């Protein structure tokens, strides 16, 4: 079965047929680098990471472009606030962003172009838009003329009149239409500026994405995406200027992700309700964050709350526990096949097949990861029941369990979830004596006579409990206490693994 995607442009679920058979070109609007990314941004990048990985799992050769907007008013304002250069701000937050997406376990895009490295391409497009009568110059600024593009509004499904009524646009007498948008802006003294036919200046935000997507993916590439807050005006403007420039459709499928909200409000710096990814990942691991995204269809909103995180943590543990139980069952000695247990085997075989089909079917259906994960959880439930009911394993049963385990790992991996089990590691002997001190501080009850390794286990357990009970102060105290004893807790990829700092 082929993949179906919901296209914002047509408001329909369509068969996904790439421009070039077997290949997919995909452009996702990346961050404007003036702040660390928050959980809302993270969700959008995760959604497209999941889509990117799944397309590759299906065998497509995907060229994934995710840009960096490293010149923008917001960067300039932040630089002014701090009394540093805009370049310094951009550099700092590009580094920060790279750290964050790495710790989130996002696959690297094929190309990650910076706007400032494509100014020449932007100028060429703007020149051509002026020649074609789609843009005009006023005092060193260049504007796109909305009235020159009859289809303006086709992506956001709004008419110009609706927009004017809704947006309360400031009237600028230099513009031909109040909603004409800037392609090029004259630089004020001290602002980043490039030479252009219209004097020193810098590009507008929208033209950046047109230049970078066309350069790396060509005309009418397959998937253009971002959060749904980008549909208007950013993507609507991209469509107008790109199609005005090329005379051809810009992208085949427009995919937009739902917002992360807190209560009734979108998570946004301007609202003041943001949770930074780097803060979140102090207390939880990247797989939990990914499970939070996977558990909701990418187009639906997520109402973010600590409870949601606890749920996702529990879901992740459920996966790992199933894998542990399978492993234990496989380690036990096997017995000869017993006829009366065949029904159990047949049942689990059918569940295995069913889960795989349901997973693929769901992901093919506009990347419905929530239904796909539900299929895996169903399999987890069935395998747990099977192990309990079956008793001592037969050779056949072992083979089947291995298949179940492999399927869980492979399908989770297809959407970027890492189910690797923490390895025991034999570092216990090298533990520092500080563990005794920390144990006496954070563990209630008798700890005398326990080994350092046992105490460390108890301390780590205490931290899990503290986090479940939302006792963040205690959880942090334990993490810090361990850190000063030279023990690092790695929450990121593998649950509660610890290691000694070298
Ligand atoms: P920005 O830096 O604001 O342009 O946002 C970068 C990306 O994050 C865009 O794709 C936005 O659509 C997305 N985004 C921003 N806020 C949220 C949110 N609260 N929930 C989901 N995605 C968001
Ligand atoms: Zn963009």
Short mmCIF file of C-alpha atoms and ligand atoms in Angstrom, two decimals:
data_model
loop_
_atom_site.label_atom_id
_atom_site.label_comp_id
_atom_site.label_asym_id
_atom_site.label_seq_id
_atom_site.Cartn_x
_atom_site.Cartn_y
_atom_site.Cartn_z
CA UNK A 1 0.00 0.00 0.00
CA UNK A 2 1.25 3.43 -0.79
CA UNK A 3 1.63 6.28 1.63
CA UNK A 4 -1.14 8.85 1.93
CA UNK A 5 -0.49 12.38 3.16
CA UNK A 6 -2.78 15.19 4.17
CA UNK A 7 -1.93 18.16 1.99
CA UNK A 8 -2.66 21.60 3.47
CA UNK A 9 -2.89 22.99 -0.06
CA UNK A 10 -5.80 20.75 -1.12
CA UNK A 11 -7.08 19.97 2.39
CA UNK A 12 -7.26 16.34 1.31
CA UNK A 13 -5.47 13.13 2.04
CA UNK A 14 -3.66 12.29 -1.19
CA UNK A 15 -1.61 9.39 -2.50
CA UNK A 16 2.03 10.24 -2.04
CA UNK A 17 3.66 10.12 -5.46
CA UNK A 18 7.11 11.73 -5.44
CA UNK A 19 8.30 13.85 -8.35
CA UNK A 20 11.13 11.40 -9.09
CA UNK A 21 10.30 7.74 -8.50
CA UNK A 22 12.03 6.35 -5.42
CA UNK A 23 13.32 9.72 -4.29
CA UNK A 24 11.94 12.31 -1.92
CA UNK A 25 12.94 15.95 -1.55
CA UNK A 26 11.83 17.45 1.73
CA UNK A 27 12.28 21.00 3.08
CA UNK A 28 11.49 21.92 6.66
CA UNK A 29 11.75 25.47 7.96
CA UNK A 30 14.42 25.46 10.63
CA UNK A 31 14.87 27.84 13.54
CA UNK A 32 15.57 31.52 13.69
CA UNK A 33 18.60 31.36 15.91
CA UNK A 34 18.09 33.90 18.69
CA UNK A 35 17.08 31.58 21.52
CA UNK A 36 17.40 27.96 22.65
CA UNK A 37 14.65 25.77 21.24
CA UNK A 38 11.61 24.94 23.35
CA UNK A 39 9.42 21.85 23.51
CA UNK A 40 7.07 23.31 20.87
CA UNK A 41 9.88 23.72 18.34
CA UNK A 42 11.17 20.30 19.36
CA UNK A 43 7.84 18.65 18.61
CA UNK A 44 7.79 20.05 15.09
CA UNK A 45 11.37 18.94 14.39
CA UNK A 46 10.61 15.53 15.91
CA UNK A 47 7.49 15.10 13.77
CA UNK A 48 9.50 15.66 10.63
CA UNK A 49 12.36 13.53 11.92
CA UNK A 50 9.84 10.70 12.33
CA UNK A 51 8.50 11.29 8.82
CA UNK A 52 12.03 11.46 7.40
CA UNK A 53 13.03 8.20 9.08
CA UNK A 54 9.85 6.42 8.07
CA UNK A 55 10.25 7.45 4.42
CA UNK A 56 13.76 6.01 4.50
CA UNK A 57 12.44 2.87 6.17
CA UNK A 58 10.05 2.55 3.22
CA UNK A 59 13.04 2.61 0.91
CA UNK A 60 12.99 6.16 -0.42
CA UNK A 61 16.24 8.02 -0.97
CA UNK A 62 15.38 11.20 0.92
CA UNK A 63 17.13 14.54 0.55
CA UNK A 64 16.19 16.33 3.74
CA UNK A 65 16.89 20.06 3.90
CA UNK A 66 16.38 21.93 7.17
CA UNK A 67 17.63 25.49 7.07
CA UNK A 68 19.01 27.92 9.63
CA UNK A 69 17.65 31.47 9.62
CA UNK A 70 20.73 33.29 10.82
CA UNK A 71 19.78 36.82 9.78
CA UNK A 72 16.53 38.32 11.06
CA UNK A 73 15.07 41.20 13.06
CA UNK A 74 14.77 38.99 16.14
CA UNK A 75 18.49 38.20 16.04
CA UNK A 76 19.35 41.87 15.56
CA UNK A 77 17.12 42.89 18.48
CA UNK A 78 18.60 40.26 20.77
CA UNK A 79 22.11 41.44 19.82
CA UNK A 80 21.15 45.01 20.62
CA UNK A 81 19.76 43.97 24.03
CA UNK A 82 22.99 42.19 24.90
CA UNK A 83 25.32 44.72 23.29
CA UNK A 84 26.97 42.11 21.09
CA UNK A 85 27.03 41.55 17.33
CA UNK A 86 24.18 39.73 15.56
CA UNK A 87 26.77 37.26 14.23
CA UNK A 88 27.72 36.37 17.79
CA UNK A 89 24.07 35.74 18.70
CA UNK A 90 23.51 33.60 15.61
CA UNK A 91 26.66 31.58 16.23
CA UNK A 92 25.84 30.99 19.89
CA UNK A 93 22.32 29.77 19.20
CA UNK A 94 23.29 27.64 16.20
CA UNK A 95 25.68 25.80 18.52
CA UNK A 96 22.96 25.57 21.16
CA UNK A 97 20.47 24.26 18.62
CA UNK A 98 22.90 21.65 17.34
CA UNK A 99 23.55 20.47 20.91
CA UNK A 100 19.82 20.21 21.52
CA UNK A 101 18.86 18.36 18.35
CA UNK A 102 21.73 15.98 18.94
CA UNK A 103 20.62 15.21 22.46
CA UNK A 104 17.07 14.76 21.14
CA UNK A 105 18.42 12.06 18.86
CA UNK A 106 17.34 13.78 15.63
CA UNK A 107 18.85 12.40 12.46
CA UNK A 108 21.05 14.94 10.72
CA UNK A 109 19.42 16.49 7.68
CA UNK A 110 21.15 15.89 4.36
CA UNK A 111 21.77 19.61 4.01
CA UNK A 112 21.50 22.32 6.64
CA UNK A 113 21.93 25.57 4.72
CA UNK A 114 22.42 28.95 6.37
CA UNK A 115 20.49 31.91 5.00
CA UNK A 116 23.58 34.16 5.13
CA UNK A 117 25.40 31.81 2.76
CA UNK A 118 22.70 32.15 0.08
CA UNK A 119 22.31 35.92 -0.26
CA UNK A 120 23.47 35.83 -3.92
CA UNK A 121 20.72 33.35 -4.83
CA UNK A 122 18.12 35.48 -3.03
CA UNK A 123 19.19 38.63 -4.88
CA UNK A 124 18.89 36.82 -8.22
CA UNK A 125 15.36 35.68 -7.45
CA UNK A 126 14.34 39.16 -6.30
CA UNK A 127 15.75 40.72 -9.48
CA UNK A 128 13.76 38.32 -11.59
CA UNK A 129 10.58 38.99 -9.58
CA UNK A 130 11.03 42.72 -10.26
CA UNK A 131 11.53 42.04 -13.98
CA UNK A 132 8.40 39.90 -14.07
CA UNK A 133 6.32 42.61 -12.42
CA UNK A 134 5.86 40.72 -9.13
CA UNK A 135 7.97 43.09 -7.03
CA UNK A 136 8.82 46.79 -6.76
CA UNK A 137 11.52 48.89 -5.15
CA UNK A 138 10.89 51.75 -2.70
CA UNK A 139 13.83 53.58 -1.07
CA UNK A 140 16.11 50.55 -1.13
CA UNK A 141 13.41 48.15 0.09
CA UNK A 142 11.88 45.60 -2.27
CA UNK A 143 8.29 44.42 -1.80
CA UNK A 144 6.37 41.55 -3.32
CA UNK A 145 3.21 42.87 -4.93
CA UNK A 146 0.29 40.72 -3.77
CA UNK A 147 -2.02 41.96 -6.51
CA UNK A 148 0.36 40.48 -9.09
CA UNK A 149 -0.31 36.94 -7.86
CA UNK A 150 -3.95 36.05 -8.34
CA UNK A 151 -3.74 32.84 -6.30
CA UNK A 152 -2.51 34.50 -3.11
CA UNK A 153 -4.23 32.82 -0.18
CA UNK A 154 -4.54 29.38 -1.77
CA UNK A 155 -2.43 27.63 0.87
CA UNK A 156 -4.05 29.17 3.94
CA UNK A 157 -7.45 29.16 2.24
CA UNK A 158 -8.12 32.77 2.99
CA UNK A 159 -9.00 35.61 0.68
CA UNK A 160 -7.11 38.87 0.80
CA UNK A 161 -10.20 40.52 2.24
CA UNK A 162 -10.35 38.02 5.12
CA UNK A 163 -6.70 38.63 5.84
CA UNK A 164 -7.06 42.36 5.90
CA UNK A 165 -10.02 42.10 8.21
CA UNK A 166 -8.21 39.65 10.46
CA UNK A 167 -4.70 40.98 10.61
CA UNK A 168 -5.10 44.71 11.22
CA UNK A 169 -2.26 45.69 8.96
CA UNK A 170 -0.44 48.92 9.57
CA UNK A 171 -0.82 51.19 6.58
CA UNK A 172 2.52 52.02 5.02
CA UNK A 173 1.99 54.60 2.28
CA UNK A 174 5.03 53.34 0.39
CA UNK A 175 3.35 49.98 -0.27
CA UNK A 176 0.94 49.40 -3.11
CA UNK A 177 -1.11 46.97 -1.02
CA UNK A 178 -0.99 47.07 2.78
CA UNK A 179 -0.03 43.40 2.92
CA UNK A 180 2.77 43.50 0.36
CA UNK A 181 5.70 41.88 2.14
CA UNK A 182 9.42 42.68 2.14
CA UNK A 183 11.79 40.67 -0.03
CA UNK A 184 14.71 42.94 0.75
CA UNK A 185 15.18 45.48 3.54
CA UNK A 186 17.52 48.45 3.64
CA UNK A 187 20.02 48.08 6.44
CA UNK A 188 20.16 50.64 9.21
CA UNK A 189 23.65 51.56 10.42
CA UNK A 190 25.25 48.75 12.39
CA UNK A 191 22.92 46.05 11.05
CA UNK A 192 24.19 43.09 9.02
CA UNK A 193 24.19 44.16 5.36
CA UNK A 194 25.07 42.88 1.92
CA UNK A 195 25.56 44.76 -1.34
CA UNK A 196 22.62 44.56 -3.69
CA UNK A 197 21.28 46.40 -6.75
CA UNK A 198 19.07 48.32 -4.28
CA UNK A 199 21.86 49.33 -1.92
CA UNK A 200 23.13 47.77 1.32
CA UNK A 201 20.55 45.59 2.92
CA UNK A 202 19.39 42.14 3.99
CA UNK A 203 16.79 39.63 2.83
CA UNK A 204 13.30 39.22 4.27
CA UNK A 205 12.59 35.92 6.03
CA UNK A 206 10.34 34.34 3.39
CA UNK A 207 12.73 34.72 0.44
CA UNK A 208 15.37 32.76 2.36
CA UNK A 209 13.35 29.55 2.23
CA UNK A 210 12.49 30.02 -1.44
CA UNK A 211 16.16 30.41 -2.36
CA UNK A 212 17.42 27.50 -0.26
CA UNK A 213 14.68 25.02 -1.15
CA UNK A 214 14.92 25.72 -4.89
CA UNK A 215 18.68 25.48 -4.81
CA UNK A 216 18.84 22.08 -3.14
CA UNK A 217 15.57 20.47 -4.24
CA UNK A 218 14.59 22.13 -7.50
CA UNK A 219 11.17 23.11 -8.78
CA UNK A 220 8.05 21.33 -7.49
CA UNK A 221 9.85 19.20 -4.90
CA UNK A 222 7.90 16.74 -2.76
CA UNK A 223 7.37 17.82 0.83
CA UNK A 224 7.45 21.29 2.35
CA UNK A 225 6.71 21.39 6.04
CA UNK A 226 6.77 23.20 9.34
CA UNK A 227 4.50 23.91 12.27
CA UNK A 228 1.01 25.04 11.36
CA UNK A 229 1.73 28.52 12.68
CA UNK A 230 3.92 28.92 9.58
CA UNK A 231 1.07 28.42 7.08
CA UNK A 232 0.30 32.10 7.16
CA UNK A 233 2.03 34.32 6.36
CA UNK A 234 5.37 32.52 5.96
CA UNK A 235 4.41 29.66 3.65
CA UNK A 236 1.72 31.61 1.84
CA UNK A 237 4.35 34.21 0.99
CA UNK A 238 6.84 31.54 -0.02
CA UNK A 239 4.27 30.12 -2.43
CA UNK A 240 3.52 33.53 -3.99
CA UNK A 241 7.11 34.54 -4.57
CA UNK A 242 8.34 31.09 -5.66
CA UNK A 243 5.52 30.44 -8.10
CA UNK A 244 5.75 34.03 -9.32
CA UNK A 245 9.43 33.37 -9.97
CA UNK A 246 9.30 29.88 -11.53
CA UNK A 247 5.81 29.93 -13.03
CA UNK A 248 5.41 26.37 -11.70
CA UNK A 249 4.02 24.80 -8.52
CA UNK A 250 6.40 25.22 -5.58
CA UNK A 251 5.94 21.92 -3.71
CA UNK A 252 3.74 18.88 -4.21
CA UNK A 253 2.67 18.26 -0.60
CA UNK A 254 2.42 20.76 2.24
CA UNK A 255 2.60 19.13 5.67
CA UNK A 256 1.94 21.11 8.82
CA UNK A 257 2.40 19.93 12.39
CA UNK A 258 0.10 20.70 15.31
CA UNK A 259 1.16 23.02 18.09
CA UNK A 260 2.32 22.26 21.58
CA UNK A 261 0.03 24.19 23.89
CA UNK A 262 -0.06 24.75 27.60
CA UNK A 263 -3.68 25.04 28.57
CA UNK A 264 -5.30 27.22 25.93
CA UNK A 265 -2.13 28.89 24.80
CA UNK A 266 0.50 27.98 22.27
CA UNK A 267 3.94 27.47 23.81
CA UNK A 268 5.85 30.56 22.71
CA UNK A 269 8.56 32.81 24.02
CA UNK A 270 6.25 35.80 23.62
CA UNK A 271 3.64 34.15 25.88
CA UNK A 272 6.32 33.35 28.47
CA UNK A 273 5.32 29.69 28.91
CA UNK A 274 8.24 27.94 27.28
CA UNK A 275 10.06 24.86 28.53
CA UNK A 276 13.48 24.61 26.92
CA UNK A 277 14.53 21.28 25.46
CA UNK A 278 17.80 21.46 27.38
CA UNK A 279 15.89 21.91 30.65
CA UNK A 280 13.54 19.06 29.89
CA UNK A 281 16.34 16.68 28.97
CA UNK A 282 18.00 17.27 32.34
CA UNK A 283 15.19 15.31 33.93
CA UNK A 284 14.14 12.87 31.27
CA UNK A 285 15.58 11.11 28.27
CA UNK A 286 15.28 11.71 24.55
CA UNK A 287 13.22 8.57 23.96
CA UNK A 288 10.61 9.77 26.40
CA UNK A 289 10.33 13.08 24.55
CA UNK A 290 10.06 11.19 21.27
CA UNK A 291 7.36 8.93 22.69
CA UNK A 292 5.47 12.03 23.73
CA UNK A 293 5.52 13.17 20.09
CA UNK A 294 4.79 9.69 18.71
CA UNK A 295 1.77 9.26 20.94
CA UNK A 296 -0.20 11.99 19.14
CA UNK A 297 -0.83 12.34 15.41
CA UNK A 298 1.58 14.98 14.11
CA UNK A 299 -1.22 17.26 12.93
CA UNK A 300 -3.05 17.26 16.28
CA UNK A 301 -2.19 19.61 19.11
CA UNK A 302 -0.48 18.38 22.27
CA UNK A 303 -1.44 19.89 25.58
CA UNK A 304 1.90 19.68 27.35
CA UNK A 305 1.97 18.91 31.08
CA UNK A 306 4.19 17.07 33.56
CA UNK A 307 1.60 14.27 33.60
CA UNK A 308 2.09 13.75 29.88
CA UNK A 309 5.78 13.26 30.51
CA UNK A 310 5.20 10.79 33.30
CA UNK A 311 2.89 8.84 30.96
CA UNK A 312 5.55 8.81 28.25
CA UNK A 313 8.17 7.68 30.77
CA UNK A 314 5.93 4.83 31.84
CA UNK A 315 5.35 3.90 28.19
CA UNK A 316 9.08 3.78 27.56
CA UNK A 317 9.63 1.62 30.63
CA UNK A 318 6.87 -0.71 29.41
CA UNK A 319 8.80 -1.28 26.19
CA UNK A 320 12.10 -1.86 27.98
CA UNK A 321 10.48 -4.17 30.52
CA UNK A 322 8.97 -6.28 27.77
CA UNK A 323 12.41 -6.61 26.23
CA UNK A 324 13.89 -7.54 29.63
CA UNK A 325 11.23 -10.20 30.16
CA UNK A 326 11.86 -11.63 26.71
CA UNK A 327 15.55 -11.75 27.48
CA UNK A 328 15.00 -13.50 30.78
CA UNK A 329 12.72 -16.04 29.14
CA UNK A 330 15.34 -16.70 26.50
CA UNK A 331 18.02 -17.21 29.12
CA UNK A 332 16.07 -19.95 30.90
CA UNK A 333 16.76 -23.53 29.76
CA UNK A 334 14.34 -24.82 27.15
CA UNK A 335 12.18 -27.91 27.17
CA UNK A 336 10.71 -30.02 24.41
CA UNK A 337 7.62 -28.76 22.64
CA UNK A 338 4.32 -29.49 24.29
CA UNK A 339 1.32 -29.95 22.08
CA UNK A 340 -1.17 -28.16 24.33
CA UNK A 341 0.85 -24.96 24.13
CA UNK A 342 0.55 -24.71 20.39
CA UNK A 343 -2.52 -22.51 20.67
CA UNK A 344 -0.48 -19.96 22.63
CA UNK A 345 2.20 -20.02 19.95
CA UNK A 346 -0.32 -19.55 17.17
CA UNK A 347 -1.88 -16.68 19.07
CA UNK A 348 1.40 -14.82 19.48
CA UNK A 349 2.37 -15.51 15.85
CA UNK A 350 -0.87 -13.89 14.75
CA UNK A 351 -0.31 -10.96 17.11
CA UNK A 352 3.18 -10.48 15.69
CA UNK A 353 1.90 -10.36 12.13
CA UNK A 354 -1.03 -8.17 13.12
CA UNK A 355 1.19 -5.66 14.93
CA UNK A 356 3.52 -5.33 11.98
CA UNK A 357 0.65 -4.81 9.54
CA UNK A 358 -1.11 -2.34 11.78
CA UNK A 359 2.09 -0.39 12.34
CA UNK A 360 2.84 -0.03 8.62
CA UNK A 361 -0.78 0.64 7.72
CA UNK A 362 -0.98 3.38 10.33
CA UNK A 363 2.28 5.07 9.36
CA UNK A 364 1.29 4.86 5.70
CA UNK A 365 -1.92 6.65 6.60
CA UNK A 366 -0.57 10.20 6.92
CA UNK A 367 2.08 9.08 9.40
CA UNK A 368 -0.39 8.15 12.12
CA UNK A 369 2.25 7.38 14.72
CA UNK A 370 -0.30 7.24 17.55
CA UNK A 371 -2.03 4.25 15.96
CA UNK A 372 1.33 2.73 15.01
CA UNK A 373 2.56 2.91 18.61
CA UNK A 374 -0.74 1.50 19.85
CA UNK A 375 -0.07 -1.56 17.67
CA UNK A 376 3.34 -2.02 19.31
CA UNK A 377 1.90 -1.63 22.79
CA UNK A 378 -0.69 -4.25 21.98
CA UNK A 379 2.15 -6.59 21.01
CA UNK A 380 3.95 -5.79 24.27
CA UNK A 381 0.83 -6.74 26.17
CA UNK A 382 0.44 -9.97 24.22
CA UNK A 383 4.06 -11.02 24.66
CA UNK A 384 3.88 -10.41 28.41
CA UNK A 385 0.77 -12.57 28.63
CA UNK A 386 2.43 -15.21 26.48
CA UNK A 387 5.53 -15.45 28.67
CA UNK A 388 3.40 -15.80 31.77
CA UNK A 389 1.10 -18.41 30.29
CA UNK A 390 3.75 -20.46 28.50
CA UNK A 391 6.04 -21.28 31.40
CA UNK A 392 9.33 -22.87 30.46
CA UNK A 393 10.24 -22.08 26.88
CA UNK A 394 10.44 -24.55 24.02
CA UNK A 395 12.76 -24.06 21.05
CA UNK A 396 9.84 -22.89 18.92
CA UNK A 397 8.72 -20.44 21.54
CA UNK A 398 12.23 -19.04 21.85
CA UNK A 399 12.39 -18.44 18.14
CA UNK A 400 9.07 -16.68 18.22
CA UNK A 401 10.10 -14.49 21.16
CA UNK A 402 13.26 -13.53 19.31
CA UNK A 403 11.11 -12.48 16.36
CA UNK A 404 8.85 -10.39 18.58
CA UNK A 405 11.85 -8.74 20.18
CA UNK A 406 13.42 -8.00 16.80
CA UNK A 407 10.17 -6.56 15.47
CA UNK A 408 9.82 -4.24 18.47
CA UNK A 409 13.36 -2.98 17.96
CA UNK A 410 13.10 -2.60 14.18
CA UNK A 411 9.73 -0.85 14.05
CA UNK A 412 10.58 1.45 16.95
CA UNK A 413 13.83 2.20 15.17
CA UNK A 414 11.91 3.07 12.00
CA UNK A 415 10.47 6.04 13.88
CA UNK A 416 13.67 6.82 15.79
CA UNK A 417 12.85 5.22 19.12
CA UNK A 418 15.82 3.46 20.72
CA UNK A 419 14.90 0.42 22.80
CA UNK A 420 18.45 -0.64 23.63
CA UNK A 421 18.62 -2.02 27.15
CA UNK A 422 21.06 -0.48 29.59
CA UNK A 423 24.04 -2.74 29.97
CA UNK A 424 25.07 -3.73 33.44
CA UNK A 425 28.73 -2.76 33.10
CA UNK A 426 31.21 -3.89 35.72
CA UNK A 427 32.24 -0.60 37.22
CA UNK A 428 30.96 -1.28 40.72
CA UNK A 429 34.44 -1.91 42.08
CA UNK A 430 35.60 1.49 41.03
CA UNK A 431 32.82 3.42 42.76
CA UNK A 432 34.04 6.24 44.99
CA UNK A 433 33.37 6.24 48.73
CA UNK A 434 31.20 9.34 48.31
CA UNK A 435 28.41 6.91 47.50
CA UNK A 436 28.18 6.08 51.25
CA UNK A 437 27.77 9.73 52.13
CA UNK A 438 25.15 10.38 49.48
CA UNK A 439 23.29 7.23 50.49
CA UNK A 440 23.09 8.38 54.09
CA UNK A 441 21.71 11.71 52.92
CA UNK A 442 19.03 10.55 50.52
CA UNK A 443 18.05 7.05 51.57
CA UNK A 444 15.77 6.47 54.48
CA UNK A 445 16.22 3.28 56.51
CA UNK A 446 19.04 0.90 57.18
CA UNK A 447 21.89 0.98 54.76
CA UNK A 448 24.55 -0.60 56.92
CA UNK A 449 26.38 -3.50 55.42
CA UNK A 450 25.32 -2.73 51.87
CA UNK A 451 27.92 -2.62 49.14
CA UNK A 452 28.58 0.53 47.18
CA UNK A 453 26.97 -1.02 44.12
CA UNK A 454 23.83 -1.88 46.05
CA UNK A 455 23.68 1.58 47.49
CA UNK A 456 24.11 3.15 44.08
CA UNK A 457 21.20 1.07 42.80
CA UNK A 458 19.08 2.25 45.69
CA UNK A 459 20.09 5.86 45.11
CA UNK A 460 19.19 5.61 41.43
CA UNK A 461 15.89 4.01 42.34
CA UNK A 462 15.23 6.83 44.79
CA UNK A 463 15.79 9.30 41.97
CA UNK A 464 13.25 7.56 39.76
CA UNK A 465 10.73 7.63 42.61
CA UNK A 466 11.47 11.30 43.28
CA UNK A 467 10.82 12.14 39.66
CA UNK A 468 7.64 10.12 39.58
CA UNK A 469 6.48 12.01 42.68
CA UNK A 470 7.59 15.27 41.04
CA UNK A 471 10.06 15.90 43.81
CA UNK A 472 12.40 17.70 41.47
CA UNK A 473 14.49 19.11 44.29
CA UNK A 474 15.40 15.63 45.51
CA UNK A 475 15.93 14.34 41.97
CA UNK A 476 18.31 17.21 41.27
CA UNK A 477 20.05 16.76 44.60
CA UNK A 478 20.76 13.12 43.74
CA UNK A 479 21.94 13.94 40.25
CA UNK A 480 24.23 16.68 41.59
CA UNK A 481 25.44 14.52 44.45
CA UNK A 482 26.36 11.73 42.04
CA UNK A 483 27.98 14.20 39.69
CA UNK A 484 30.23 15.52 42.43
CA UNK A 485 31.12 11.93 43.29
CA UNK A 486 32.18 11.51 39.68
CA UNK A 487 29.18 9.46 38.64
CA UNK A 488 27.29 10.67 35.64
CA UNK A 489 23.73 9.58 34.98
CA UNK A 490 23.04 9.20 31.33
CA UNK A 491 19.36 9.78 30.86
CA UNK A 492 19.52 10.38 27.19
CA UNK A 493 19.56 7.21 25.18
CA UNK A 494 19.25 4.33 27.60
CA UNK A 495 17.08 4.93 30.59
CA UNK A 496 19.04 4.92 33.84
CA UNK A 497 22.53 4.01 32.85
CA UNK A 498 25.34 5.53 34.84
CA UNK A 499 29.02 5.88 34.22
CA UNK A 500 32.11 7.07 35.97
CA UNK A 501 33.51 10.30 34.65
CA UNK A 502 37.01 9.82 33.31
P1 LIG B 1 10.35 29.66 14.98
O1 LIG B 1 11.77 29.68 15.45
O2 LIG B 1 9.37 30.38 15.85
O3 LIG B 1 10.23 30.04 13.51
O4 LIG B 1 9.86 28.15 15.06
C1 LIG B 1 10.59 27.09 14.53
C2 LIG B 1 9.67 25.92 14.27
O5 LIG B 1 9.00 25.53 15.45
C3 LIG B 1 8.57 26.22 13.25
O6 LIG B 1 8.39 25.11 12.40
C4 LIG B 1 7.35 26.45 14.10
O7 LIG B 1 6.16 26.13 13.41
C5 LIG B 1 7.59 25.51 15.25
N1 LIG B 1 6.90 25.93 16.48
C6 LIG B 1 7.00 27.11 17.14
N2 LIG B 1 6.21 27.11 18.25
C7 LIG B 1 5.62 25.88 18.31
C8 LIG B 1 4.70 25.25 19.22
N3 LIG B 1 4.25 25.85 20.31
N4 LIG B 1 4.31 24.00 18.94
C9 LIG B 1 4.78 23.34 17.84
N5 LIG B 1 5.64 23.88 16.95
C10 LIG B 1 6.06 25.14 17.18
ZN1 LIG B 2 10.62 28.76 5.79
#
